Coordinates of C-alpha atoms in Angstrom, one line a residue:
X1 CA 22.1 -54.7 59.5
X2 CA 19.0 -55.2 57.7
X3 CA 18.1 -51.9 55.4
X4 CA 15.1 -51.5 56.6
X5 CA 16.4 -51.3 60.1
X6 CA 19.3 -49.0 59.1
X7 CA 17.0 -46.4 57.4
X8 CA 14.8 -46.2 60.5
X9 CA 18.0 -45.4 62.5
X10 CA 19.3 -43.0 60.5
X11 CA 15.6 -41.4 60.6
X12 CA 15.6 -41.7 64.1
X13 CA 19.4 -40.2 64.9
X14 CA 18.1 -37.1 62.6
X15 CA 14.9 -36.7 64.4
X16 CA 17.2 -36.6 67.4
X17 CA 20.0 -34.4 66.0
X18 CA 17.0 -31.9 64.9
X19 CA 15.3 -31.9 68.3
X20 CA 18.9 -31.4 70.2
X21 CA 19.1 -28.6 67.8
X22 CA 15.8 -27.0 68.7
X23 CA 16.4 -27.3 72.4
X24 CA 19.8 -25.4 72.4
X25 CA 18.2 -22.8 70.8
X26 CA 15.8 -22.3 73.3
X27 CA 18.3 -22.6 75.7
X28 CA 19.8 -19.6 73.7
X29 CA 16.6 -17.9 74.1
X30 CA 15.7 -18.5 77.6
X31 CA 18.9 -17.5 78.5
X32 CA 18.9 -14.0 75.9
X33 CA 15.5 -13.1 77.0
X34 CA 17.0 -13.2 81.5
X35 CA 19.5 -11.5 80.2
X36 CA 17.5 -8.5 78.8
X37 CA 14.9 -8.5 81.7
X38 CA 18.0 -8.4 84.4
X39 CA 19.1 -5.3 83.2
X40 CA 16.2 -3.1 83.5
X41 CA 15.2 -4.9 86.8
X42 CA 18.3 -4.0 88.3
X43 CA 17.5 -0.6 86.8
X44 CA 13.8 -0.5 88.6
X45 CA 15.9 -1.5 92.0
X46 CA 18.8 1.3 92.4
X47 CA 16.2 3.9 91.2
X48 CA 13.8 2.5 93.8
X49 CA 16.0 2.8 96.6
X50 CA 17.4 6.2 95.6
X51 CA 13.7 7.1 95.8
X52 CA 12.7 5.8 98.9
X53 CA 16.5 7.9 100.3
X54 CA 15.7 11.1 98.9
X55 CA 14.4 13.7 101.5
X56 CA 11.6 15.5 99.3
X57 CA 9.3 15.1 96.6
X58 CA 11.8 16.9 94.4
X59 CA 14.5 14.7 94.9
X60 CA 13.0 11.8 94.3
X61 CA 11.4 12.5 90.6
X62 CA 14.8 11.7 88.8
X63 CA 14.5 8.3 90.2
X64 CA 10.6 8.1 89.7
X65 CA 11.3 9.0 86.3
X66 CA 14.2 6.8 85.7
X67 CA 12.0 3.7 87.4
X68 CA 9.4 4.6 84.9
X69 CA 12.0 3.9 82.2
X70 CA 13.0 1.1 83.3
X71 CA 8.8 -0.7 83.7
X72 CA 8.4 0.7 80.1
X73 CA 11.6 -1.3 78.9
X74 CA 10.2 -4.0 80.6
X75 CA 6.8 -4.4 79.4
X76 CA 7.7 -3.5 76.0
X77 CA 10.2 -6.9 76.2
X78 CA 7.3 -8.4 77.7
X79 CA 4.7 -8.2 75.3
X80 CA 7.2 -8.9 72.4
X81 CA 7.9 -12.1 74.1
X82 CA 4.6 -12.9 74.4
X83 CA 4.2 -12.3 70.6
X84 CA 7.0 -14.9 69.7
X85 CA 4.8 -17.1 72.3
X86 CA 1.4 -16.4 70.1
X87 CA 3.5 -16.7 66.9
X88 CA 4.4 -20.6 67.9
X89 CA 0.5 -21.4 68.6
X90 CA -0.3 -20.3 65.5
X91 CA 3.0 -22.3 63.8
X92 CA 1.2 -25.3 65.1
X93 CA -2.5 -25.1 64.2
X94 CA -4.3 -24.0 67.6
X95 CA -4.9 -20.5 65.1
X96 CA -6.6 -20.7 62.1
X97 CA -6.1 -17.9 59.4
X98 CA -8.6 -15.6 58.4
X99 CA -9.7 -13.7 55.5
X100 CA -8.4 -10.0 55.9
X101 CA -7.5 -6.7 53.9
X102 CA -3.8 -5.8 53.8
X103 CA -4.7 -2.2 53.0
X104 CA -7.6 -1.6 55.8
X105 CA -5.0 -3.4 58.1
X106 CA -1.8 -1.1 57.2
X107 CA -4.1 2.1 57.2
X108 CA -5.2 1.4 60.9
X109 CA -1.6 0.4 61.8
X110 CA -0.4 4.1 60.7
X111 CA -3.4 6.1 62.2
X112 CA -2.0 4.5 65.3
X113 CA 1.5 5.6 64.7
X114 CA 1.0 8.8 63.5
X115 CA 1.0 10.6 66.8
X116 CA 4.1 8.9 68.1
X117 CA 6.0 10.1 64.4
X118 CA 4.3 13.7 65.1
X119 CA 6.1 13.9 68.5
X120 CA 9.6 12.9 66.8
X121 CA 8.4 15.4 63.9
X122 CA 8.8 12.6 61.2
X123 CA 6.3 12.6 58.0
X124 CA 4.8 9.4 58.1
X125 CA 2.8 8.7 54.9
X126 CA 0.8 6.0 53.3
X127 CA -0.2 4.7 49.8
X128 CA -2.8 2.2 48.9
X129 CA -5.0 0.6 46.4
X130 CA -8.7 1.8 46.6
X131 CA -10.0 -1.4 46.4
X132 CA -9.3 -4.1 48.8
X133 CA -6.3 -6.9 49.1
X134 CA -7.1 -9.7 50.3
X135 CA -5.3 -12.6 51.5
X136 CA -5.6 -15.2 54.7
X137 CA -4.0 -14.9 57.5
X138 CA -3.4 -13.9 61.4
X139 CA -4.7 -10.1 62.0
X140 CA -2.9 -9.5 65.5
X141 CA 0.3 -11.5 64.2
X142 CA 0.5 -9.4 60.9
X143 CA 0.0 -6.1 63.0
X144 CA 2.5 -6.9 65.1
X145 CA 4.7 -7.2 62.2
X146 CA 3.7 -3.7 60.7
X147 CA 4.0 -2.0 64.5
X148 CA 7.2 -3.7 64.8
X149 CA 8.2 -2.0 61.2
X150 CA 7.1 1.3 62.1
X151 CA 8.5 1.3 65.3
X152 CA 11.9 0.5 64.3
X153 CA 12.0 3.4 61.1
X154 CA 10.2 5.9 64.2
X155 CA 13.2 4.7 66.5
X156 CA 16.1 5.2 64.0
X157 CA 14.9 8.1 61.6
X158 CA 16.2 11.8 62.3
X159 CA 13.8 14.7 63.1
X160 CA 12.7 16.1 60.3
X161 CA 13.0 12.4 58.4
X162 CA 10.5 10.5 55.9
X163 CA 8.4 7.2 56.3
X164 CA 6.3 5.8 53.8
X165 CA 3.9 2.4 54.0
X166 CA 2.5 1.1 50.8
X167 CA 0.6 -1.5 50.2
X168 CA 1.0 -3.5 47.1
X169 CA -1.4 -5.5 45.6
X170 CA 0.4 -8.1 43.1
X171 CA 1.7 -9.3 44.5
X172 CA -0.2 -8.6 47.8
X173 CA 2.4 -7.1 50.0
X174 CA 3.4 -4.3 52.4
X175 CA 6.8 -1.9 51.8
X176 CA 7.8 0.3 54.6
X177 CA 10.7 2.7 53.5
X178 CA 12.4 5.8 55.5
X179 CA 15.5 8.2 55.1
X180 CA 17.2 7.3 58.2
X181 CA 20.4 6.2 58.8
X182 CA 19.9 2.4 56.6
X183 CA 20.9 -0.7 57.0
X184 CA 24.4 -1.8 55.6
X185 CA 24.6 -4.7 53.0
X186 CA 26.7 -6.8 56.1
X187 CA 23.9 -6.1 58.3
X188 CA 21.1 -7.1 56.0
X189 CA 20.8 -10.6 57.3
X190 CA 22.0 -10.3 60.8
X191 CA 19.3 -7.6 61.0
X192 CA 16.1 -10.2 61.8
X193 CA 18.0 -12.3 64.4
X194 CA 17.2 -12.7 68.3
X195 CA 18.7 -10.2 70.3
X196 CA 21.1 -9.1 67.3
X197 CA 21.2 -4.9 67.5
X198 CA 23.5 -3.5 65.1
X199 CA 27.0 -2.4 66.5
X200 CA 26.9 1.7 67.5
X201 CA 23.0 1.9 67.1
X202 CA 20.9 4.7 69.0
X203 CA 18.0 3.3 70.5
X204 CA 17.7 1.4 73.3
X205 CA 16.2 -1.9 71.8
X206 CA 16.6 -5.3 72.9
X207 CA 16.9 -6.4 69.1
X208 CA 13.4 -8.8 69.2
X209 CA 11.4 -6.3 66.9
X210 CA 12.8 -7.6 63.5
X211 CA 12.9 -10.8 65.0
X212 CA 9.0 -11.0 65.6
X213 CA 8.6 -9.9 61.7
X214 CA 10.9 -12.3 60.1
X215 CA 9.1 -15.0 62.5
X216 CA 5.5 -13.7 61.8
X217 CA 6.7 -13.3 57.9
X218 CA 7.2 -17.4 57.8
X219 CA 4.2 -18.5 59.0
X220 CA 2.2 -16.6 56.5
X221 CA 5.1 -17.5 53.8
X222 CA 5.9 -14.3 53.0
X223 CA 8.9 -12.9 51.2
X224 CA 10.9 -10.0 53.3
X225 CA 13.6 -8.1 51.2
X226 CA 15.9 -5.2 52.7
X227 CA 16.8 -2.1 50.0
X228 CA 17.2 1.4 50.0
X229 CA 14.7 3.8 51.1
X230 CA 12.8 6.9 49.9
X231 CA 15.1 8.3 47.2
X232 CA 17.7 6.0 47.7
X233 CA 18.4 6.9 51.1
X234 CA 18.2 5.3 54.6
X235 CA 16.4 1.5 54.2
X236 CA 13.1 -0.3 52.7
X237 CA 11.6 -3.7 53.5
X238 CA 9.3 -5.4 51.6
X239 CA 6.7 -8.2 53.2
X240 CA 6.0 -10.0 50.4
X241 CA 3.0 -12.6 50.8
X242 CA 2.8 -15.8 48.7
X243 CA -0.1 -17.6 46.7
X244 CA -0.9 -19.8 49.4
X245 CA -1.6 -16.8 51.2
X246 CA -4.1 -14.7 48.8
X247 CA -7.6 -15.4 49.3
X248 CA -9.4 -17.3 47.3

């Protein structure tokens, strides 16, 4: 066989190999993402037709509150999904990046938060630069990515607990670190995978949250590292963007 014609086959069985690849893995995720909808459906059901049994108004608000559950579970799934779906139109081109202002951006994301960290009587607090930093990228993607942060530390800290967002500016970055339970060494990786919720953890997840950030993180070739949190205790991650993602 002529080595021209050899080299284009080998091209062509790796193109194939990588696209067999990529369609067992949404397979994976078609089949992950039922999965997690089935369960709360069945949940919207039973407590549906307990409601429609019960012989007064009082009877029937367990199951109007457990059905209530249930569509919050499922609209919080759905929009994360939808996320991972925006997250793939902007992985191939059909969403240009933008100039925006990591600080400005983080500072909004925690105004927005700090009810829901009131309510589970955490301190949530915030440091910045006073002047702006700037680098290009997707504003709903990236606050996506800090919601999904905050909501995870507000899901997992104690009452009483600690959350901090900084914003660093060289490099430009974001660091969001609590005193909750943390992440073990094991877990570290394992952590930012589909569906993947730790073994024993509260919470009632379906394990896309980290997901969405490591996924948002690589399209704007940032850097995420997992340490300890504030004063050593419960866990940190740092979003740390790249030079092809500063402005100018």
């Amino acid at each position: 066989m002529p080595l021209e014609v050899r080299s284009l086959t080998h091209t062509i069985n790796a193109l194939l190999q990588r696209l067999g690849s990529a369609l067992a893995a949404q397979q994976r995720f078609i089949e992950n993402a039922a999965h997690q909808l089935r369960t709360p459906l069945a949940g919207l059901k039973v407590h549906a037709e307990r409601a429609l049994a019960a012989d007064s108004p009082d009877a029937m608000k367990p199951a109007l509150s457990h059905i209530k559950h249930s569509a919050d579970r499922v609209a919080h799934l759905s929009s994360q999904l939808l996320v991972l779906a925006g997250s793939e139109s902007v992985s191939q081109g059909s969403r240009p990046f933008r100039l925006l202002d990591l600080a400005a951006l983080a500072k909004a994301c925690c105004m927005d938060w700090v009810y829901k960290a009131l309510e589970q009587q955490i301190e949530l607090g915030f440091d910045a630069p006073r002047v702006p930093v700037s680098i290009k990228g997707d504003e709903t993607l990236l606050r996506e990515l800090l919601n999904n942060l905050l909501d995870n530390s507000i899901c997992y800290s104690n009452p009483g607990g600690r959350i901090n967002v900084t914003v660093l500016a060289d490099p430009p970055g974001w660091v969001v670190k609590d005193d909750g339970p943390g992440i073990r060494p094991e877990e570290a990786d394992r952590i930012f995978e589909r569906f993947y919720r730790v073994p024993g953890s509260r919470g009632e997840g379906c394990g896309l949250g980290l997901a969405i950030v490591k996924e948002i993180a690589d399209l704007h070739a940032a850097r995420i590292e997992v340490g300890p949190g504030i004063g050593g205790h419960g866990s940190g991650i740092s979003v740390l963007f790249g030079r092809q993602s500063r402005a100018g």
